[in-house]
mmCIF file of the C-alpha atoms, coordinates in Angstrom:
data_MODEL
# 
_entry.id   MODEL 
# 
loop_
_atom_site.group_PDB 
_atom_site.id 
_atom_site.type_symbol 
_atom_site.label_atom_id 
_atom_site.label_alt_id 
_atom_site.label_comp_id 
_atom_site.label_asym_id 
_atom_site.label_entity_id 
_atom_site.label_seq_id 
_atom_site.pdbx_PDB_ins_code 
_atom_site.Cartn_x 
_atom_site.Cartn_y 
_atom_site.Cartn_z 
_atom_site.occupancy 
_atom_site.B_iso_or_equiv 
_atom_site.pdbx_formal_charge 
_atom_site.auth_seq_id 
_atom_site.auth_comp_id 
_atom_site.auth_asym_id 
_atom_site.auth_atom_id 
_atom_site.pdbx_PDB_model_num 
ATOM 1   C CA . MET A 1 1   ? 103.477 152.759 119.387 1.00 0.00 ? 1   MET A CA 1 
ATOM 2   C CA . ASN A 1 2   ? 103.454 156.505 119.980 1.00 0.00 ? 2   ASN A CA 1 
ATOM 3   C CA . ILE A 1 3   ? 106.289 158.860 120.787 1.00 0.00 ? 3   ILE A CA 1 
ATOM 4   C CA . VAL A 1 4   ? 105.949 162.563 121.571 1.00 0.00 ? 4   VAL A CA 1 
ATOM 5   C CA . CYS A 1 5   ? 108.531 164.922 120.075 1.00 0.00 ? 5   CYS A CA 1 
ATOM 6   C CA . LEU A 1 6   ? 108.863 168.352 121.677 1.00 0.00 ? 6   LEU A CA 1 
ATOM 7   C CA . ASP A 1 7   ? 110.851 171.444 120.882 1.00 0.00 ? 7   ASP A CA 1 
ATOM 8   C CA . LEU A 1 8   ? 112.857 172.842 123.802 1.00 0.00 ? 8   LEU A CA 1 
ATOM 9   C CA . GLU A 1 9   ? 113.266 176.621 123.698 1.00 0.00 ? 9   GLU A CA 1 
ATOM 10  C CA . GLY A 1 10  ? 110.016 178.544 123.868 1.00 0.00 ? 10  GLY A CA 1 
ATOM 11  C CA . VAL A 1 11  ? 108.177 175.335 124.802 1.00 0.00 ? 11  VAL A CA 1 
ATOM 12  C CA . LEU A 1 12  ? 109.882 174.085 127.971 1.00 0.00 ? 12  LEU A CA 1 
ATOM 13  C CA . VAL A 1 13  ? 112.541 176.698 128.704 1.00 0.00 ? 13  VAL A CA 1 
ATOM 14  C CA . PRO A 1 14  ? 113.004 180.366 127.780 1.00 0.00 ? 14  PRO A CA 1 
ATOM 15  C CA . GLU A 1 15  ? 114.896 181.214 124.607 1.00 0.00 ? 15  GLU A CA 1 
ATOM 16  C CA . ILE A 1 16  ? 118.602 180.976 125.505 1.00 0.00 ? 16  ILE A CA 1 
ATOM 17  C CA . TRP A 1 17  ? 119.782 183.567 122.993 1.00 0.00 ? 17  TRP A CA 1 
ATOM 18  C CA . ILE A 1 18  ? 117.179 186.108 124.145 1.00 0.00 ? 18  ILE A CA 1 
ATOM 19  C CA . ALA A 1 19  ? 118.368 185.668 127.739 1.00 0.00 ? 19  ALA A CA 1 
ATOM 20  C CA . PHE A 1 20  ? 121.979 186.039 126.607 1.00 0.00 ? 20  PHE A CA 1 
ATOM 21  C CA . ALA A 1 21  ? 121.110 189.131 124.558 1.00 0.00 ? 21  ALA A CA 1 
ATOM 22  C CA . ALA A 1 22  ? 119.743 190.733 127.727 1.00 0.00 ? 22  ALA A CA 1 
ATOM 23  C CA . ALA A 1 23  ? 122.717 189.642 129.851 1.00 0.00 ? 23  ALA A CA 1 
ATOM 24  C CA . SER A 1 24  ? 125.320 190.777 127.317 1.00 0.00 ? 24  SER A CA 1 
ATOM 25  C CA . GLY A 1 25  ? 123.553 193.965 126.240 1.00 0.00 ? 25  GLY A CA 1 
ATOM 26  C CA . ILE A 1 26  ? 123.612 192.888 122.566 1.00 0.00 ? 26  ILE A CA 1 
ATOM 27  C CA . PRO A 1 27  ? 120.050 193.338 121.307 1.00 0.00 ? 27  PRO A CA 1 
ATOM 28  C CA . GLU A 1 28  ? 120.795 191.806 117.879 1.00 0.00 ? 28  GLU A CA 1 
ATOM 29  C CA . LEU A 1 29  ? 121.041 188.397 119.567 1.00 0.00 ? 29  LEU A CA 1 
ATOM 30  C CA . THR A 1 30  ? 117.304 188.419 120.306 1.00 0.00 ? 30  THR A CA 1 
ATOM 31  C CA . ARG A 1 31  ? 116.758 187.114 116.757 1.00 0.00 ? 31  ARG A CA 1 
ATOM 32  C CA . THR A 1 32  ? 115.619 183.462 116.897 1.00 0.00 ? 32  THR A CA 1 
ATOM 33  C CA . THR A 1 33  ? 114.050 180.781 114.714 1.00 0.00 ? 33  THR A CA 1 
ATOM 34  C CA . ARG A 1 34  ? 110.736 182.557 115.246 1.00 0.00 ? 34  ARG A CA 1 
ATOM 35  C CA . ASP A 1 35  ? 112.205 185.298 113.031 1.00 0.00 ? 35  ASP A CA 1 
ATOM 36  C CA . GLU A 1 36  ? 114.655 183.412 110.776 1.00 0.00 ? 36  GLU A CA 1 
ATOM 37  C CA . PRO A 1 37  ? 113.574 180.117 109.176 1.00 0.00 ? 37  PRO A CA 1 
ATOM 38  C CA . ASP A 1 38  ? 117.127 179.186 108.064 1.00 0.00 ? 38  ASP A CA 1 
ATOM 39  C CA . TYR A 1 39  ? 118.768 177.908 111.255 1.00 0.00 ? 39  TYR A CA 1 
ATOM 40  C CA . GLU A 1 40  ? 122.273 177.520 109.849 1.00 0.00 ? 40  GLU A CA 1 
ATOM 41  C CA . LYS A 1 41  ? 122.180 181.075 108.490 1.00 0.00 ? 41  LYS A CA 1 
ATOM 42  C CA . LEU A 1 42  ? 121.016 182.290 111.915 1.00 0.00 ? 42  LEU A CA 1 
ATOM 43  C CA . MET A 1 43  ? 123.828 180.437 113.720 1.00 0.00 ? 43  MET A CA 1 
ATOM 44  C CA . ARG A 1 44  ? 126.541 181.722 111.393 1.00 0.00 ? 44  ARG A CA 1 
ATOM 45  C CA . TRP A 1 45  ? 125.240 185.246 112.038 1.00 0.00 ? 45  TRP A CA 1 
ATOM 46  C CA . ARG A 1 46  ? 125.265 184.660 115.808 1.00 0.00 ? 46  ARG A CA 1 
ATOM 47  C CA . LEU A 1 47  ? 128.819 183.347 115.760 1.00 0.00 ? 47  LEU A CA 1 
ATOM 48  C CA . GLY A 1 48  ? 129.898 186.468 113.864 1.00 0.00 ? 48  GLY A CA 1 
ATOM 49  C CA . ILE A 1 49  ? 128.408 188.650 116.615 1.00 0.00 ? 49  ILE A CA 1 
ATOM 50  C CA . LEU A 1 50  ? 130.132 186.592 119.347 1.00 0.00 ? 50  LEU A CA 1 
ATOM 51  C CA . LYS A 1 51  ? 133.462 186.990 117.568 1.00 0.00 ? 51  LYS A CA 1 
ATOM 52  C CA . GLU A 1 52  ? 132.923 190.713 117.063 1.00 0.00 ? 52  GLU A CA 1 
ATOM 53  C CA . HIS A 1 53  ? 132.321 191.186 120.801 1.00 0.00 ? 53  HIS A CA 1 
ATOM 54  C CA . GLY A 1 54  ? 135.006 188.735 121.966 1.00 0.00 ? 54  GLY A CA 1 
ATOM 55  C CA . LEU A 1 55  ? 132.491 186.492 123.744 1.00 0.00 ? 55  LEU A CA 1 
ATOM 56  C CA . GLY A 1 56  ? 133.031 182.751 124.192 1.00 0.00 ? 56  GLY A CA 1 
ATOM 57  C CA . LEU A 1 57  ? 131.167 179.704 125.435 1.00 0.00 ? 57  LEU A CA 1 
ATOM 58  C CA . SER A 1 58  ? 131.687 180.460 129.137 1.00 0.00 ? 58  SER A CA 1 
ATOM 59  C CA . ALA A 1 59  ? 129.821 183.774 128.873 1.00 0.00 ? 59  ALA A CA 1 
ATOM 60  C CA . ILE A 1 60  ? 126.784 182.021 127.383 1.00 0.00 ? 60  ILE A CA 1 
ATOM 61  C CA . GLN A 1 61  ? 126.962 179.194 129.923 1.00 0.00 ? 61  GLN A CA 1 
ATOM 62  C CA . GLN A 1 62  ? 126.993 181.728 132.781 1.00 0.00 ? 62  GLN A CA 1 
ATOM 63  C CA . THR A 1 63  ? 123.666 183.032 131.469 1.00 0.00 ? 63  THR A CA 1 
ATOM 64  C CA . ILE A 1 64  ? 122.259 179.528 130.994 1.00 0.00 ? 64  ILE A CA 1 
ATOM 65  C CA . ALA A 1 65  ? 123.049 178.741 134.639 1.00 0.00 ? 65  ALA A CA 1 
ATOM 66  C CA . THR A 1 66  ? 120.517 181.428 135.630 1.00 0.00 ? 66  THR A CA 1 
ATOM 67  C CA . ILE A 1 67  ? 117.713 180.074 133.389 1.00 0.00 ? 67  ILE A CA 1 
ATOM 68  C CA . ASP A 1 68  ? 114.933 177.952 134.882 1.00 0.00 ? 68  ASP A CA 1 
ATOM 69  C CA . PRO A 1 69  ? 112.299 175.967 132.999 1.00 0.00 ? 69  PRO A CA 1 
ATOM 70  C CA . LEU A 1 70  ? 109.145 177.881 132.138 1.00 0.00 ? 70  LEU A CA 1 
ATOM 71  C CA . PRO A 1 71  ? 106.549 177.813 134.954 1.00 0.00 ? 71  PRO A CA 1 
ATOM 72  C CA . GLY A 1 72  ? 104.735 174.469 134.843 1.00 0.00 ? 72  GLY A CA 1 
ATOM 73  C CA . ALA A 1 73  ? 107.093 172.944 132.253 1.00 0.00 ? 73  ALA A CA 1 
ATOM 74  C CA . LYS A 1 74  ? 108.620 170.275 134.477 1.00 0.00 ? 74  LYS A CA 1 
ATOM 75  C CA . GLU A 1 75  ? 105.226 169.224 135.828 1.00 0.00 ? 75  GLU A CA 1 
ATOM 76  C CA . PHE A 1 76  ? 103.865 169.030 132.270 1.00 0.00 ? 76  PHE A CA 1 
ATOM 77  C CA . LEU A 1 77  ? 106.840 166.979 131.142 1.00 0.00 ? 77  LEU A CA 1 
ATOM 78  C CA . ASP A 1 78  ? 106.649 164.658 134.173 1.00 0.00 ? 78  ASP A CA 1 
ATOM 79  C CA . GLU A 1 79  ? 102.984 163.903 133.522 1.00 0.00 ? 79  GLU A CA 1 
ATOM 80  C CA . LEU A 1 80  ? 103.559 163.465 129.810 1.00 0.00 ? 80  LEU A CA 1 
ATOM 81  C CA . ARG A 1 81  ? 106.450 161.046 130.414 1.00 0.00 ? 81  ARG A CA 1 
ATOM 82  C CA . SER A 1 82  ? 104.217 158.983 132.702 1.00 0.00 ? 82  SER A CA 1 
ATOM 83  C CA . ILE A 1 83  ? 101.882 158.216 129.781 1.00 0.00 ? 83  ILE A CA 1 
ATOM 84  C CA . SER A 1 84  ? 104.153 158.241 126.720 1.00 0.00 ? 84  SER A CA 1 
ATOM 85  C CA . GLN A 1 85  ? 107.718 158.053 125.501 1.00 0.00 ? 85  GLN A CA 1 
ATOM 86  C CA . VAL A 1 86  ? 108.995 161.611 124.994 1.00 0.00 ? 86  VAL A CA 1 
ATOM 87  C CA . ILE A 1 87  ? 112.006 162.966 123.109 1.00 0.00 ? 87  ILE A CA 1 
ATOM 88  C CA . ILE A 1 88  ? 113.042 166.607 123.028 1.00 0.00 ? 88  ILE A CA 1 
ATOM 89  C CA . ILE A 1 89  ? 114.297 167.427 119.538 1.00 0.00 ? 89  ILE A CA 1 
ATOM 90  C CA . SER A 1 90  ? 116.124 170.733 119.555 1.00 0.00 ? 90  SER A CA 1 
ATOM 91  C CA . ASP A 1 91  ? 118.462 172.725 117.358 1.00 0.00 ? 91  ASP A CA 1 
ATOM 92  C CA . THR A 1 92  ? 120.334 173.839 120.466 1.00 0.00 ? 92  THR A CA 1 
ATOM 93  C CA . PHE A 1 93  ? 123.692 172.375 121.527 1.00 0.00 ? 93  PHE A CA 1 
ATOM 94  C CA . THR A 1 94  ? 124.805 169.884 124.156 1.00 0.00 ? 94  THR A CA 1 
ATOM 95  C CA . GLN A 1 95  ? 126.977 172.590 125.743 1.00 0.00 ? 95  GLN A CA 1 
ATOM 96  C CA . PHE A 1 96  ? 123.820 174.670 126.315 1.00 0.00 ? 96  PHE A CA 1 
ATOM 97  C CA . ALA A 1 97  ? 121.258 171.960 127.049 1.00 0.00 ? 97  ALA A CA 1 
ATOM 98  C CA . THR A 1 98  ? 122.867 169.860 129.783 1.00 0.00 ? 98  THR A CA 1 
ATOM 99  C CA . PRO A 1 99  ? 122.160 172.160 132.778 1.00 0.00 ? 99  PRO A CA 1 
ATOM 100 C CA . LEU A 1 100 ? 118.608 172.666 131.548 1.00 0.00 ? 100 LEU A CA 1 
ATOM 101 C CA . MET A 1 101 ? 118.036 168.908 131.227 1.00 0.00 ? 101 MET A CA 1 
ATOM 102 C CA . GLU A 1 102 ? 119.084 168.536 134.858 1.00 0.00 ? 102 GLU A CA 1 
ATOM 103 C CA . LYS A 1 103 ? 116.407 171.044 135.881 1.00 0.00 ? 103 LYS A CA 1 
ATOM 104 C CA . LEU A 1 104 ? 113.822 169.163 133.790 1.00 0.00 ? 104 LEU A CA 1 
ATOM 105 C CA . GLY A 1 105 ? 114.619 165.777 135.352 1.00 0.00 ? 105 GLY A CA 1 
ATOM 106 C CA . TRP A 1 106 ? 116.957 164.480 132.613 1.00 0.00 ? 106 TRP A CA 1 
ATOM 107 C CA . PRO A 1 107 ? 114.564 163.843 129.725 1.00 0.00 ? 107 PRO A CA 1 
ATOM 108 C CA . THR A 1 108 ? 116.024 162.459 126.489 1.00 0.00 ? 108 THR A CA 1 
ATOM 109 C CA . ILE A 1 109 ? 117.217 165.192 124.123 1.00 0.00 ? 109 ILE A CA 1 
ATOM 110 C CA . PHE A 1 110 ? 118.521 165.033 120.571 1.00 0.00 ? 110 PHE A CA 1 
ATOM 111 C CA . CYS A 1 111 ? 120.491 168.177 119.729 1.00 0.00 ? 111 CYS A CA 1 
ATOM 112 C CA . ASN A 1 112 ? 123.670 169.435 118.084 1.00 0.00 ? 112 ASN A CA 1 
ATOM 113 C CA . THR A 1 113 ? 127.182 170.354 119.223 1.00 0.00 ? 113 THR A CA 1 
ATOM 114 C CA . LEU A 1 114 ? 129.339 173.455 119.177 1.00 0.00 ? 114 LEU A CA 1 
ATOM 115 C CA . GLU A 1 115 ? 132.927 173.490 117.995 1.00 0.00 ? 115 GLU A CA 1 
ATOM 116 C CA . VAL A 1 116 ? 134.937 175.242 120.699 1.00 0.00 ? 116 VAL A CA 1 
ATOM 117 C CA . SER A 1 117 ? 138.653 176.071 120.706 1.00 0.00 ? 117 SER A CA 1 
ATOM 118 C CA . GLN A 1 118 ? 140.861 175.562 123.762 1.00 0.00 ? 118 GLN A CA 1 
ATOM 119 C CA . ASP A 1 119 ? 140.479 179.213 124.748 1.00 0.00 ? 119 ASP A CA 1 
ATOM 120 C CA . GLY A 1 120 ? 136.666 178.855 124.805 1.00 0.00 ? 120 GLY A CA 1 
ATOM 121 C CA . THR A 1 121 ? 135.990 180.615 121.501 1.00 0.00 ? 121 THR A CA 1 
ATOM 122 C CA . VAL A 1 122 ? 133.022 179.154 119.647 1.00 0.00 ? 122 VAL A CA 1 
ATOM 123 C CA . THR A 1 123 ? 134.505 178.497 116.205 1.00 0.00 ? 123 THR A CA 1 
ATOM 124 C CA . GLY A 1 124 ? 131.615 176.652 114.589 1.00 0.00 ? 124 GLY A CA 1 
ATOM 125 C CA . PHE A 1 125 ? 128.835 174.145 115.049 1.00 0.00 ? 125 PHE A CA 1 
ATOM 126 C CA . ARG A 1 126 ? 127.954 170.651 113.881 1.00 0.00 ? 126 ARG A CA 1 
ATOM 127 C CA . MET A 1 127 ? 124.367 169.777 113.102 1.00 0.00 ? 127 MET A CA 1 
ATOM 128 C CA . ARG A 1 128 ? 123.463 166.211 114.062 1.00 0.00 ? 128 ARG A CA 1 
ATOM 129 C CA . CYS A 1 129 ? 121.924 165.654 110.631 1.00 0.00 ? 129 CYS A CA 1 
ATOM 130 C CA . PRO A 1 130 ? 120.344 167.783 107.881 1.00 0.00 ? 130 PRO A CA 1 
ATOM 131 C CA . GLN A 1 131 ? 116.839 169.081 108.721 1.00 0.00 ? 131 GLN A CA 1 
ATOM 132 C CA . SER A 1 132 ? 117.341 167.504 112.126 1.00 0.00 ? 132 SER A CA 1 
ATOM 133 C CA . LYS A 1 133 ? 113.787 167.706 113.432 1.00 0.00 ? 133 LYS A CA 1 
ATOM 134 C CA . LEU A 1 134 ? 112.127 166.373 110.285 1.00 0.00 ? 134 LEU A CA 1 
ATOM 135 C CA . THR A 1 135 ? 114.834 163.740 109.776 1.00 0.00 ? 135 THR A CA 1 
ATOM 136 C CA . THR A 1 136 ? 114.422 162.528 113.366 1.00 0.00 ? 136 THR A CA 1 
ATOM 137 C CA . VAL A 1 137 ? 110.638 162.099 113.252 1.00 0.00 ? 137 VAL A CA 1 
ATOM 138 C CA . LYS A 1 138 ? 110.934 160.269 109.920 1.00 0.00 ? 138 LYS A CA 1 
ATOM 139 C CA . ALA A 1 139 ? 113.590 157.989 111.417 1.00 0.00 ? 139 ALA A CA 1 
ATOM 140 C CA . LEU A 1 140 ? 111.343 157.259 114.406 1.00 0.00 ? 140 LEU A CA 1 
ATOM 141 C CA . GLN A 1 141 ? 108.484 156.482 112.028 1.00 0.00 ? 141 GLN A CA 1 
ATOM 142 C CA . SER A 1 142 ? 110.743 154.128 110.068 1.00 0.00 ? 142 SER A CA 1 
ATOM 143 C CA . ILE A 1 143 ? 111.257 151.981 113.179 1.00 0.00 ? 143 ILE A CA 1 
ATOM 144 C CA . GLY A 1 144 ? 107.571 151.673 113.972 1.00 0.00 ? 144 GLY A CA 1 
ATOM 145 C CA . TYR A 1 145 ? 106.650 154.777 115.977 1.00 0.00 ? 145 TYR A CA 1 
ATOM 146 C CA . GLU A 1 146 ? 103.818 157.173 115.284 1.00 0.00 ? 146 GLU A CA 1 
ATOM 147 C CA . THR A 1 147 ? 104.944 160.670 116.219 1.00 0.00 ? 147 THR A CA 1 
ATOM 148 C CA . ILE A 1 148 ? 103.049 163.474 117.901 1.00 0.00 ? 148 ILE A CA 1 
ATOM 149 C CA . ALA A 1 149 ? 104.969 166.742 117.758 1.00 0.00 ? 149 ALA A CA 1 
ATOM 150 C CA . SER A 1 150 ? 104.794 170.242 119.163 1.00 0.00 ? 150 SER A CA 1 
ATOM 151 C CA . GLY A 1 151 ? 106.882 173.379 118.830 1.00 0.00 ? 151 GLY A CA 1 
ATOM 152 C CA . ASP A 1 152 ? 106.716 177.138 118.440 1.00 0.00 ? 152 ASP A CA 1 
ATOM 153 C CA . SER A 1 153 ? 108.993 178.176 115.578 1.00 0.00 ? 153 SER A CA 1 
ATOM 154 C CA . HIS A 1 154 ? 109.621 177.954 111.846 1.00 0.00 ? 154 HIS A CA 1 
ATOM 155 C CA . ASN A 1 155 ? 112.094 175.114 112.336 1.00 0.00 ? 155 ASN A CA 1 
ATOM 156 C CA . ASP A 1 156 ? 109.415 173.008 114.087 1.00 0.00 ? 156 ASP A CA 1 
ATOM 157 C CA . LEU A 1 157 ? 106.871 173.122 111.265 1.00 0.00 ? 157 LEU A CA 1 
ATOM 158 C CA . ALA A 1 158 ? 108.320 170.253 109.234 1.00 0.00 ? 158 ALA A CA 1 
ATOM 159 C CA . MET A 1 159 ? 108.305 167.819 112.177 1.00 0.00 ? 159 MET A CA 1 
ATOM 160 C CA . ILE A 1 160 ? 104.818 168.953 113.199 1.00 0.00 ? 160 ILE A CA 1 
ATOM 161 C CA . ARG A 1 161 ? 103.461 168.431 109.689 1.00 0.00 ? 161 ARG A CA 1 
ATOM 162 C CA . ALA A 1 162 ? 105.233 165.078 109.226 1.00 0.00 ? 162 ALA A CA 1 
ATOM 163 C CA . SER A 1 163 ? 103.711 163.704 112.449 1.00 0.00 ? 163 SER A CA 1 
ATOM 164 C CA . ARG A 1 164 ? 100.390 161.910 112.860 1.00 0.00 ? 164 ARG A CA 1 
ATOM 165 C CA . LYS A 1 165 ? 99.305  164.814 115.056 1.00 0.00 ? 165 LYS A CA 1 
ATOM 166 C CA . GLY A 1 166 ? 101.089 168.108 115.529 1.00 0.00 ? 166 GLY A CA 1 
ATOM 167 C CA . PHE A 1 167 ? 100.460 171.258 117.505 1.00 0.00 ? 167 PHE A CA 1 
ATOM 168 C CA . LEU A 1 168 ? 101.823 174.773 117.746 1.00 0.00 ? 168 LEU A CA 1 
ATOM 169 C CA . PHE A 1 169 ? 102.593 175.893 121.298 1.00 0.00 ? 169 PHE A CA 1 
ATOM 170 C CA . ARG A 1 170 ? 103.037 179.526 122.337 1.00 0.00 ? 170 ARG A CA 1 
ATOM 171 C CA . SER A 1 171 ? 103.922 180.416 118.776 1.00 0.00 ? 171 SER A CA 1 
ATOM 172 C CA . THR A 1 172 ? 103.901 183.827 117.131 1.00 0.00 ? 172 THR A CA 1 
ATOM 173 C CA . GLU A 1 173 ? 100.781 185.388 115.677 1.00 0.00 ? 173 GLU A CA 1 
ATOM 174 C CA . GLN A 1 174 ? 102.421 185.350 112.231 1.00 0.00 ? 174 GLN A CA 1 
ATOM 175 C CA . ILE A 1 175 ? 103.270 181.643 112.342 1.00 0.00 ? 175 ILE A CA 1 
ATOM 176 C CA . LYS A 1 176 ? 99.741  180.843 113.524 1.00 0.00 ? 176 LYS A CA 1 
ATOM 177 C CA . LYS A 1 177 ? 98.283  183.020 110.759 1.00 0.00 ? 177 LYS A CA 1 
ATOM 178 C CA . ASP A 1 178 ? 100.485 181.344 108.146 1.00 0.00 ? 178 ASP A CA 1 
ATOM 179 C CA . ASN A 1 179 ? 99.469  177.858 109.376 1.00 0.00 ? 179 ASN A CA 1 
ATOM 180 C CA . PRO A 1 180 ? 95.755  178.154 110.145 1.00 0.00 ? 180 PRO A CA 1 
ATOM 181 C CA . ASP A 1 181 ? 95.199  174.397 109.856 1.00 0.00 ? 181 ASP A CA 1 
ATOM 182 C CA . LEU A 1 182 ? 97.442  173.653 112.842 1.00 0.00 ? 182 LEU A CA 1 
ATOM 183 C CA . GLU A 1 183 ? 95.902  173.653 116.296 1.00 0.00 ? 183 GLU A CA 1 
ATOM 184 C CA . ALA A 1 184 ? 97.662  176.193 118.508 1.00 0.00 ? 184 ALA A CA 1 
ATOM 185 C CA . PHE A 1 185 ? 97.735  176.193 122.304 1.00 0.00 ? 185 PHE A CA 1 
ATOM 186 C CA . GLU A 1 186 ? 98.970  178.604 124.958 1.00 0.00 ? 186 GLU A CA 1 
ATOM 187 C CA . THR A 1 187 ? 98.857  176.528 128.162 1.00 0.00 ? 187 THR A CA 1 
ATOM 188 C CA . TYR A 1 188 ? 100.392 173.220 129.204 1.00 0.00 ? 188 TYR A CA 1 
ATOM 189 C CA . ASP A 1 189 ? 96.977  171.924 130.267 1.00 0.00 ? 189 ASP A CA 1 
ATOM 190 C CA . GLU A 1 190 ? 95.636  172.523 126.746 1.00 0.00 ? 190 GLU A CA 1 
ATOM 191 C CA . LEU A 1 191 ? 98.624  170.889 125.111 1.00 0.00 ? 191 LEU A CA 1 
ATOM 192 C CA . LEU A 1 192 ? 98.556  167.913 127.474 1.00 0.00 ? 192 LEU A CA 1 
ATOM 193 C CA . SER A 1 193 ? 94.857  167.371 126.804 1.00 0.00 ? 193 SER A CA 1 
ATOM 194 C CA . ALA A 1 194 ? 95.427  167.476 123.050 1.00 0.00 ? 194 ALA A CA 1 
ATOM 195 C CA . ILE A 1 195 ? 98.326  165.017 123.243 1.00 0.00 ? 195 ILE A CA 1 
ATOM 196 C CA . LYS A 1 196 ? 96.342  162.671 125.492 1.00 0.00 ? 196 LYS A CA 1 
ATOM 197 C CA . ALA A 1 197 ? 93.512  162.716 122.969 1.00 0.00 ? 197 ALA A CA 1 
ATOM 198 C CA . ALA A 1 198 ? 95.960  161.865 120.195 1.00 0.00 ? 198 ALA A CA 1 
ATOM 199 C CA . LEU A 1 199 ? 97.624  158.960 122.009 1.00 0.00 ? 199 LEU A CA 1 
# 
């Protein structure tokens, strides 16, 4: 029994915070998990910037409404879901992901949640579980699944390495250099072929 576990941002959709950095004119927000391995540290830093600029959830959601899946992502996901169970495992938040899941045809996603006050201020965040990507693939393995995983960032490495097969997809040159044993792909056709071969 196989199940494919995919990262979301950078793999199927553009990076939300990079898009919001451009829309808000706050270049510091371009920092992502490609740059910072500690996700909770990164999120606390982001929330500090939002507070400093008086920006709330609605401003980010307005940007998300303009984001479309990466070219070819939905077709890749549709074909993949026709041959295997697929779960998107992301460190994003339900308040960000829902409109993007609609555009991707409502795949299953495991992600986290933001804490938002009545006035729309993002006051904090709740992670679904510690080391959510690694914890999730181990949980799937504990109930009889063999996992195949792919992602692009530091926070994907643990789930990729814990899986029976794992691949980097559109990652950075530094991450690829630091993990030379991991196969790395740039196109959906390449990734689909590799996953098919692993199934």
